[in-house]
Amino acid sequence: MKTKHNLFLRLFGFGTAAAILAVSLFNIKLAVRAVDTTLQEDGGLKQLVQNVKDEYINGFRPKHAFIELNGLFARLTGRTVYNQVAALSNGMLINESVGDMDTDTAAQKLAEFADFTQNSGARFVYVQAPYKLDMQNELLPQGLNNLANARADAMLENLSRLGVETLDLRPYICRDSDTLQQYFYKTDHHWNTAGGFLAFTKICQYLQIETAACDFSNWSVQRYDNWFLGSHGKRVGSLYAGTDDLLVYTPNFKTDMSMYIVNHNRVKSGDFVSTVMDTSYLDKKDYYNHNSYCMYIGGDYQLVKHRNPDAASNPRVLVLKDSFTLPVQAFLSTAVTELEVIDPRYYTGSSLAEYVAAGDFDVVIMLLNPWSMDGESYYDTGSREAAVYQTQTECLVQEQQSVSVQDQPYTLCQLQNGAMYRLKVRSVSTDSRGVVAAVCDQSDKIVSSHLFDKTYLQAANGDDFGFVVPKQGNFTLCFLNRGEEDTLQSLQGITLYQNK
Amino acid sequence: MLFTSLEFLFLFFPLVFAVNYLLPLKWQNYWLLISSLFFYAWGEPVFVLAMLFSIALNYTGALLISREDRTTQKGQRRAKAILVVTLLINLSILFVYKYMNFTTKTLLMLFPSLNTLFGATEFVLPIGISFFTFQALSYVVDVYRGEPVQKNIAYVGLYVSLFPQLIAGPIVRYTTVAAEIVDRRVTRDDFCFGMYRFFIGFNKKMLLANILAQAADFAFGQSVLSTGMAWIGIMAYTLQIYFDFSGYSEMAIGLGRMLGFHFLENFDYPYISRTITEFWRRWHMSLGTWFRDYVYFPLGGSRVKSRARLVFNLFVVWLATGVWHGASFNFILWGVLYGVIITVEKLLALPKKLSNKPLAGGFYQLFTMLMVMFGWVLFRAVDLPSAMQYFKALFGMSGLLWDGNAALYLQNYAFMGAVGVLCSTPICRLINIRLCKTRKGAVISGIVGPAWQCILFLISVSYLVMNAHNPFIYFNF
């Protein structure tokens, strides 16, 4: 009896020791890297300790298997709130709490911005995206403090009182448990493709943008089962609350568009899939390294410009966004000819008000969900400082029939600090999608830019690039060749206006 | 460094043990000493100096004592003087690091005019100083009492700083490990059983203590606390502190055994105690016996002529116990509270009287458990006013009996709480003993126990990976 007992104990003892040793060796490079980093930083023991801790926390393998095991244990032991994630009574995951915010001040600032926008000739609409919670908070576990809906209610009420146009999407998308499950991912904080599409149709309806893109029968749907583990799911593992199916909507109608990701100086063009989708998220299922929600647009960029000559509707639309806008942005790019999208959280260009003043937009939309509503960047619009541009008038400063660009950038002219300009181009001849016009500083760093899309220019008989020059530094306006090094690119009908 | 960290489990532990087994015994001691000092330095390098000073001081003190001719009066007096000086220096160091801040703050609060002479101090507490200081003190006193001195400073250093019990006990007497320092063998059973104990302690700490800590921390952090949440919080804390501390002790015992050292047990299911006296014979036994052997007995213990003297002796011991745990009025009150109850139990001979009275005994057992829990309120609260607020909530005087927080925390922690209650009783041990009476049962026990601990260990490691809540309470000591 004792012998067998000892045998199992020895099996346990030596087996576990061997397993620990194996895992240690498997992760030994973490320690090596920590030592290496410490030596490079000339750090002492304290620095080494911190580096080792950081390396092991961030790089320990097999990390994801342990996250899954942990989630399973949490589920089996009855946890409904765990690792900053809470489970609604219908099984969907939300973040543990959303606190209060000062909507009075925020609404005041937005009202100021709305006035500015209207004085610039554009309509301003605040669009309230839903939080992943039913409007009555009935699905919330008792004891959890989630003021997302309260924030949204207060903001909408304040904006209405101040005369700002608002569109509340919540009644369509998070009315109750059924709509929540239909339009939101279970494991992510975002709405799903169906939710984004519904939002897009409601926005078009509200703005009276008539487009065949709003008709769902013009779209094909492909389903990827159990493809996506969302932001909340990554914290608790797929064994805690499951995974999400991915619905991919692609248009049945013809599309030929461009998307210019400005701060990356990257152009995507062609049909809908090639332009506004990142299909790498559809090639391979990867719960922890992929954020499949970003299959539309690819992620949150500070400034993106869409041009679509085939769109039926012509308004120039500017959207000030958070991450909820991604699918909406993709669908909206099929409905309007000119769409520009700024994420104020990351935007480092001129102020939002300056951008609106220079951009000559017809509609400015701010689309926010309650969780990101408290971001300061949405309300720091620079409206008061930019008011000066609204009293100026446009004056022609330069006109050229054509300009040729080869391997080196072509400098059109020197720019005046703090001035607002508008560059108009009638057409381009190039083997790439278009030619980029850029405001560059003396070290050739681009501070703002615009793609003159060849196809769009042809259809629209021209396009323009409005910009404000920074107040400090030395800046020029240039054209950059996007084709092969020795290919000739040319632009026709160039006019430059300055507001004075 | 924490035992419950990835870097300990998968870097320090395999490296130190692997090298240890490859070295001959003499070199093992030096390797373990270096490793232990490195282990200590991991938390705060500069505190190793305090540790080294303690080793040098107590080594020298013991050596000098051993060189005195104790058969002569002069030798005896000198030995005593050396002992007193060594003790005073040890306690002074402890006082400066642990109690100076509290003392200066209290004096300034009581006598603001002293502000002109000094300000409040801000000494940083070296981790585990209470443990290794008491351990070192016990060595010197034992040598004074006639135990053989250790002439190799590295061996004394190893005794004081050995990493399994360095930071959080148990407080190991030199006599317990003296022979093993000089000569030890690690059998296969030592290694495997040690690993098993380590796993049990690790799982207790990670899965019971750390999880229940979340409920306790929430409750003790609220300014508005419902009665329901207060009770959930104190029950969670009662379990947390037990599994935290006993878990750490078990890990220490397990690691020690894997190195060939046999430390004594530190906990014996204290929450089944029928009296407070019994509780302190089951809780943190190494500290209890330390105070008994080095404070209570030298004062005369229970074998004194008058009751007044007995009460005095008990008061000193329990005041010291409270003070040892922390530099605040909470801990002093906590210690005095136990002192009062134990004194009453002793004077009335309650443990003996209740042993044949099941009903009265049962009520008193419930009273014992409640007093222990109330004591934990003092222990956990940041100060006396917070403790009083908590007591108000416990007794329904906060104005709120039940709220959403209580419902939420009950739902989320009830299961682990129930498991904790079960594991705080010897039920698993009794089942195991029963099983082992038959051959088949022994085999089942032999498989299920280790297998279960392996599964729990994987889940525990998953918590480390998740970088979850991982505080250790007794690091303040």
XYZ file of C-alpha atoms in Angstrom, chain B residues 71-476:
406
model
C 30.860 28.446 35.531
C 32.175 31.678 37.021
C 30.105 34.578 38.236
C 32.088 37.021 36.171
C 31.653 34.934 33.052
C 27.982 34.582 33.705
C 27.575 38.338 34.180
C 29.491 39.095 30.998
C 27.528 36.570 29.008
C 24.326 38.139 30.247
C 25.584 41.605 29.376
C 26.477 40.503 25.864
C 23.057 38.923 25.521
C 21.323 42.087 26.692
C 23.383 44.300 24.389
C 22.728 42.014 21.421
C 19.031 41.920 22.200
C 18.887 45.672 22.597
C 20.634 46.306 19.303
C 18.332 43.865 17.545
C 15.240 45.403 19.061
C 16.515 48.906 18.406
C 16.905 48.160 14.743
C 13.433 46.699 14.689
C 12.124 49.709 16.567
C 13.714 52.198 14.198
C 12.485 50.554 11.019
C 9.100 49.410 12.222
C 7.996 51.631 15.061
C 9.808 54.930 14.754
C 7.319 56.398 12.279
C 4.391 55.481 14.495
C 6.142 56.727 17.626
C 7.076 60.114 16.186
C 3.634 60.617 14.699
C 1.934 59.741 17.983
C 4.231 61.961 20.043
C 3.704 64.867 17.704
C -0.042 64.304 17.840
C -0.031 64.280 21.645
C 2.566 67.033 22.114
C 2.538 69.347 19.083
C 5.209 71.535 20.627
C 7.700 68.782 19.960
C 7.496 69.820 16.327
C 10.272 72.246 17.035
C 12.564 69.404 17.997
C 11.773 66.768 15.417
C 9.395 65.955 12.596
C 7.622 62.740 11.681
C 10.033 60.119 10.358
C 9.506 58.088 7.202
C 11.544 54.945 7.515
C 10.799 52.250 4.967
C 10.142 48.839 6.470
C 12.499 46.090 5.234
C 10.369 43.130 4.256
C 10.285 40.338 6.806
C 12.350 42.192 9.388
C 10.113 41.015 12.235
C 10.556 37.411 11.177
C 14.281 37.297 10.708
C 14.964 39.499 13.736
C 12.996 37.151 15.991
C 14.649 34.209 14.386
C 18.091 35.653 14.996
C 17.158 36.626 18.562
C 16.078 33.079 19.306
C 19.490 31.834 18.148
C 21.373 34.123 20.491
C 19.098 33.320 23.430
C 19.370 29.591 22.758
C 23.166 29.829 22.735
C 22.980 31.728 26.011
C 20.797 28.935 27.366
C 23.411 26.403 26.487
C 22.877 25.330 22.900
C 26.084 24.842 20.891
C 27.198 27.904 18.976
C 27.679 27.826 15.206
C 31.171 29.058 14.395
C 30.713 29.330 10.674
C 29.206 32.743 9.937
C 27.924 31.517 6.605
C 25.894 28.847 8.363
C 24.442 31.390 10.748
C 23.710 33.553 7.747
C 22.009 30.639 6.059
C 19.863 30.016 9.127
C 18.770 33.659 9.318
C 18.265 34.243 5.618
C 17.156 30.881 4.198
C 14.693 31.964 1.564
C 11.810 29.530 2.147
C 11.032 31.069 5.545
C 12.827 34.371 5.291
C 10.024 36.749 4.455
C 6.945 35.292 6.083
C 7.968 32.551 8.440
C 7.473 30.158 10.038
C 9.895 31.454 12.665
C 12.375 28.616 12.747
C 14.433 27.861 15.856
C 18.074 27.202 15.264
C 17.828 23.923 17.145
C 15.255 22.738 14.587
C 17.665 23.052 11.689
C 21.121 23.051 13.310
C 21.847 19.445 12.495
C 20.436 19.744 8.993
C 22.543 22.764 8.158
C 25.641 20.735 8.845
C 24.470 17.427 7.499
C 21.367 16.680 5.493
C 20.141 14.372 2.838
C 17.204 14.961 0.562
C 15.435 11.696 -0.048
C 13.111 11.152 -2.982
C 10.193 11.255 -0.582
C 11.444 14.524 0.881
C 11.575 16.026 -2.580
C 8.197 14.749 -3.698
C 6.390 15.421 -0.474
C 7.972 18.832 -0.300
C 6.734 19.567 -3.788
C 3.272 18.393 -2.767
C 3.221 20.720 0.235
C 4.451 23.555 -1.925
C 1.654 22.977 -4.399
C -0.957 22.885 -1.643
C 0.303 26.144 -0.179
C 0.575 27.762 -3.595
C -2.971 26.798 -4.514
C -4.337 27.995 -1.180
C -2.676 31.350 -1.660
C -3.642 31.875 -5.291
C -7.119 30.364 -5.424
C -8.519 31.048 -2.013
C -6.620 33.930 -0.446
C -6.161 36.061 -3.541
C -9.683 35.604 -4.850
C -11.400 36.232 -1.536
C -9.117 39.234 -1.061
C -11.061 41.000 -3.801
C -14.259 40.868 -1.764
C -12.465 41.833 1.431
C -10.646 44.742 -0.194
C -13.872 46.052 -1.653
C -15.685 45.908 1.677
C -12.876 47.538 3.629
C -12.509 50.221 0.972
C -16.083 51.456 1.106
C -17.085 54.617 2.923
C -20.735 53.581 2.722
C -21.078 49.977 3.715
C -24.214 47.888 4.083
C -24.459 45.313 6.855
C -24.617 42.525 4.316
C -21.473 43.698 2.544
C -19.699 44.168 5.875
C -20.352 40.563 6.832
C -19.353 39.327 3.397
C -16.169 41.361 3.693
C -15.191 40.141 7.117
C -15.908 36.524 6.248
C -13.846 36.913 3.113
C -11.016 38.484 5.065
C -11.147 35.796 7.742
C -10.583 33.205 5.058
C -8.142 35.345 3.102
C -5.757 35.903 5.972
C -5.800 32.255 6.936
C -5.130 30.907 3.470
C -2.692 33.672 2.699
C -0.561 33.030 5.722
C -0.996 29.275 6.041
C -0.495 28.943 2.320
C 2.784 30.783 2.536
C 3.856 28.678 5.520
C 3.061 25.505 3.623
C 5.072 26.686 0.664
C 7.948 27.444 3.019
C 7.682 24.026 4.651
C 7.491 22.354 1.252
C 10.478 24.191 -0.159
C 12.422 23.580 3.017
C 11.758 19.890 2.789
C 12.904 19.828 -0.800
C 16.178 21.252 0.419
C 16.445 18.785 3.252
C 15.165 21.010 6.058
C 12.228 19.956 8.207
C 10.444 23.021 9.529
C 7.716 22.707 12.110
C 4.077 23.253 11.222
C 2.744 26.759 11.665
C -1.022 26.271 11.453
C -3.327 23.532 12.651
C -6.835 24.380 11.461
C -7.231 27.341 13.818
C -10.833 28.033 12.854
C -12.097 24.862 14.512
C -10.825 26.126 17.860
C -13.221 25.950 20.766
C -11.537 28.681 22.800
C -9.277 31.619 22.111
C -6.539 29.832 24.038
C -6.845 26.929 21.626
C -6.939 29.324 18.695
C -3.495 30.639 19.562
C -2.186 27.119 19.828
C -3.297 26.521 16.285
C -2.616 29.923 14.651
C 0.896 31.048 13.748
C 2.277 28.484 16.143
C 5.881 29.491 15.590
C 5.158 33.012 16.858
C 3.066 31.793 19.759
C 5.749 29.409 20.915
C 8.401 32.090 20.429
C 6.634 34.473 22.768
C 5.956 31.633 25.157
C 9.593 30.518 25.305
C 11.299 33.890 25.178
C 8.886 36.226 26.949
C 6.220 34.365 28.923
C 8.384 31.692 30.499
C 11.232 34.053 31.455
C 8.601 36.245 33.176
C 7.470 33.227 35.145
C 4.668 32.002 32.919
C 1.659 30.596 34.787
C 3.798 29.314 37.636
C 3.733 32.544 39.550
C 2.723 33.251 43.083
C -0.051 35.753 42.454
C -2.874 36.161 40.024
C -1.825 39.749 39.515
C 1.547 38.562 38.295
C -0.093 36.063 35.955
C -2.291 38.796 34.509
C 0.762 41.011 34.144
C 2.694 38.289 32.300
C -0.193 37.652 29.946
C -0.634 41.366 29.354
C 3.018 41.790 28.415
C 2.929 38.837 26.029
C -0.233 39.942 24.282
C 0.727 43.553 24.095
C 3.997 42.442 22.532
C 2.129 40.144 20.151
C -0.063 43.010 19.035
C 2.889 45.349 18.656
C 4.841 42.709 16.719
C 2.099 42.605 14.122
C 2.113 46.269 13.394
C 2.872 49.796 14.420
C -0.584 51.197 14.977
C -3.196 51.407 17.706
C -5.268 48.852 15.814
C -2.720 46.141 16.415
C -2.170 47.143 20.007
C -5.900 46.957 20.646
C -6.033 43.664 18.775
C -3.324 42.155 20.924
C -4.808 43.526 24.145
C -8.228 42.160 23.179
C -6.772 38.666 22.900
C -4.862 39.191 26.081
C -8.043 40.050 27.955
C -9.967 37.049 26.622
C -7.127 34.608 27.228
C -6.650 35.977 30.718
C -10.334 35.463 31.494
C -10.201 31.947 30.033
C -7.178 31.130 32.157
C -8.538 32.607 35.349
C -11.882 30.846 34.923
C -10.263 27.677 33.559
C -12.774 27.834 30.712
C -11.131 25.404 28.284
C -11.239 22.651 30.886
C -14.764 23.491 32.081
C -16.227 23.607 28.594
C -14.639 20.396 27.413
C -17.445 18.291 28.938
C -20.314 20.635 28.074
C -21.250 20.245 24.416
C -23.952 22.938 24.322
C -22.079 25.550 26.269
C -18.936 24.520 24.469
C -20.701 24.957 21.151
C -21.832 28.451 22.029
C -18.411 29.341 23.232
C -16.903 28.001 20.030
C -19.207 30.316 18.099
C -18.198 33.165 20.394
C -14.543 32.307 19.751
C -15.046 32.425 16.006
C -16.874 35.746 16.237
C -14.165 37.266 18.420
C -11.522 36.102 15.987
C -13.464 37.704 13.119
C -13.975 40.931 15.038
C -10.274 40.902 15.783
C -9.620 40.702 12.063
C -11.592 43.920 11.592
C -9.058 45.672 13.803
C -6.299 43.904 11.961
C -7.457 44.859 8.498
C -8.809 48.379 8.996
C -6.337 51.149 8.233
C -6.951 52.891 11.546
C -9.228 52.841 14.583
C -11.896 55.179 13.191
C -12.223 52.972 10.084
C -12.446 49.903 12.304
C -15.220 51.524 14.333
C -17.075 52.404 11.110
C -16.804 48.816 10.036
C -18.119 47.553 13.358
C -21.070 49.923 13.033
C -21.885 48.422 9.652
C -21.534 44.874 11.018
C -24.039 45.613 13.737
C -26.582 47.237 11.448
C -25.825 50.795 12.453
C -24.747 52.073 9.037
C -28.337 52.636 7.970
C -28.157 50.183 5.104
C -28.840 46.505 5.638
C -28.404 45.186 2.098
C -27.445 46.680 -1.247
C -26.472 45.839 -4.808
C -22.810 45.462 -3.844
C -23.654 42.788 -1.313
C -25.755 40.923 -3.881
C -22.998 41.191 -6.478
C -20.201 40.052 -4.197
C -22.282 37.268 -2.711
C -23.043 35.979 -6.189
C -19.424 36.178 -7.311
C -17.645 34.897 -4.227
C -20.108 32.544 -2.536
C -18.676 29.468 -4.199
C -15.061 30.185 -3.324
C -16.174 31.254 0.134
C -17.884 27.923 0.661
C -14.787 26.107 -0.576
C -12.722 28.218 1.775
C -14.886 27.345 4.749
C -14.587 23.663 3.879
C -10.825 23.840 3.443
C -10.402 25.630 6.749
C -11.645 22.477 8.467
C -9.752 19.174 8.597
C -12.465 17.436 6.610
C -10.190 16.611 3.682
C -7.588 15.217 6.023
C -10.207 13.081 7.774
C -11.488 11.762 4.452
C -7.930 10.944 3.472
C -7.286 9.124 6.730
C -10.475 7.146 6.241
C -9.576 6.274 2.674
C -6.095 5.153 3.584
C -7.504 2.482 5.879
C -8.081 0.302 2.835
C -5.675 -0.593 0.061
C -7.996 0.608 -2.664
C -8.746 3.809 -0.782
C -5.069 4.504 -0.310
C -4.457 4.092 -4.013
C -7.344 6.414 -4.833
C -6.090 8.935 -2.310
C -2.595 8.614 -3.680
C -3.765 9.439 -7.169
C -6.580 11.903 -6.591
C -4.738 14.158 -4.154
C -1.696 14.889 -6.313
C -3.726 14.980 -9.518
C -6.130 17.453 -8.006
C -3.275 19.641 -6.783
C -1.791 19.587 -10.292
C -5.041 20.825 -11.801
C -5.329 23.507 -9.165
C -1.708 24.473 -9.751
C -2.370 25.051 -13.431
C -5.325 27.251 -12.554
C -3.163 29.085 -10.001
C -0.500 29.711 -12.620
C -3.224 31.029 -14.919
C -3.889 33.691 -12.304
C -0.233 34.649 -12.314
C -0.366 34.923 -16.058
C -3.455 37.095 -15.820
C -1.439 39.317 -13.486
C -4.278 39.105 -11.077
C -4.507 40.489 -7.563
C -1.574 39.037 -5.632
C -1.046 40.847 -2.340
C 0.561 39.141 0.644
C -0.678 40.426 3.974
C 2.166 39.452 6.213
C 4.745 41.337 4.210
C 4.154 44.186 6.620
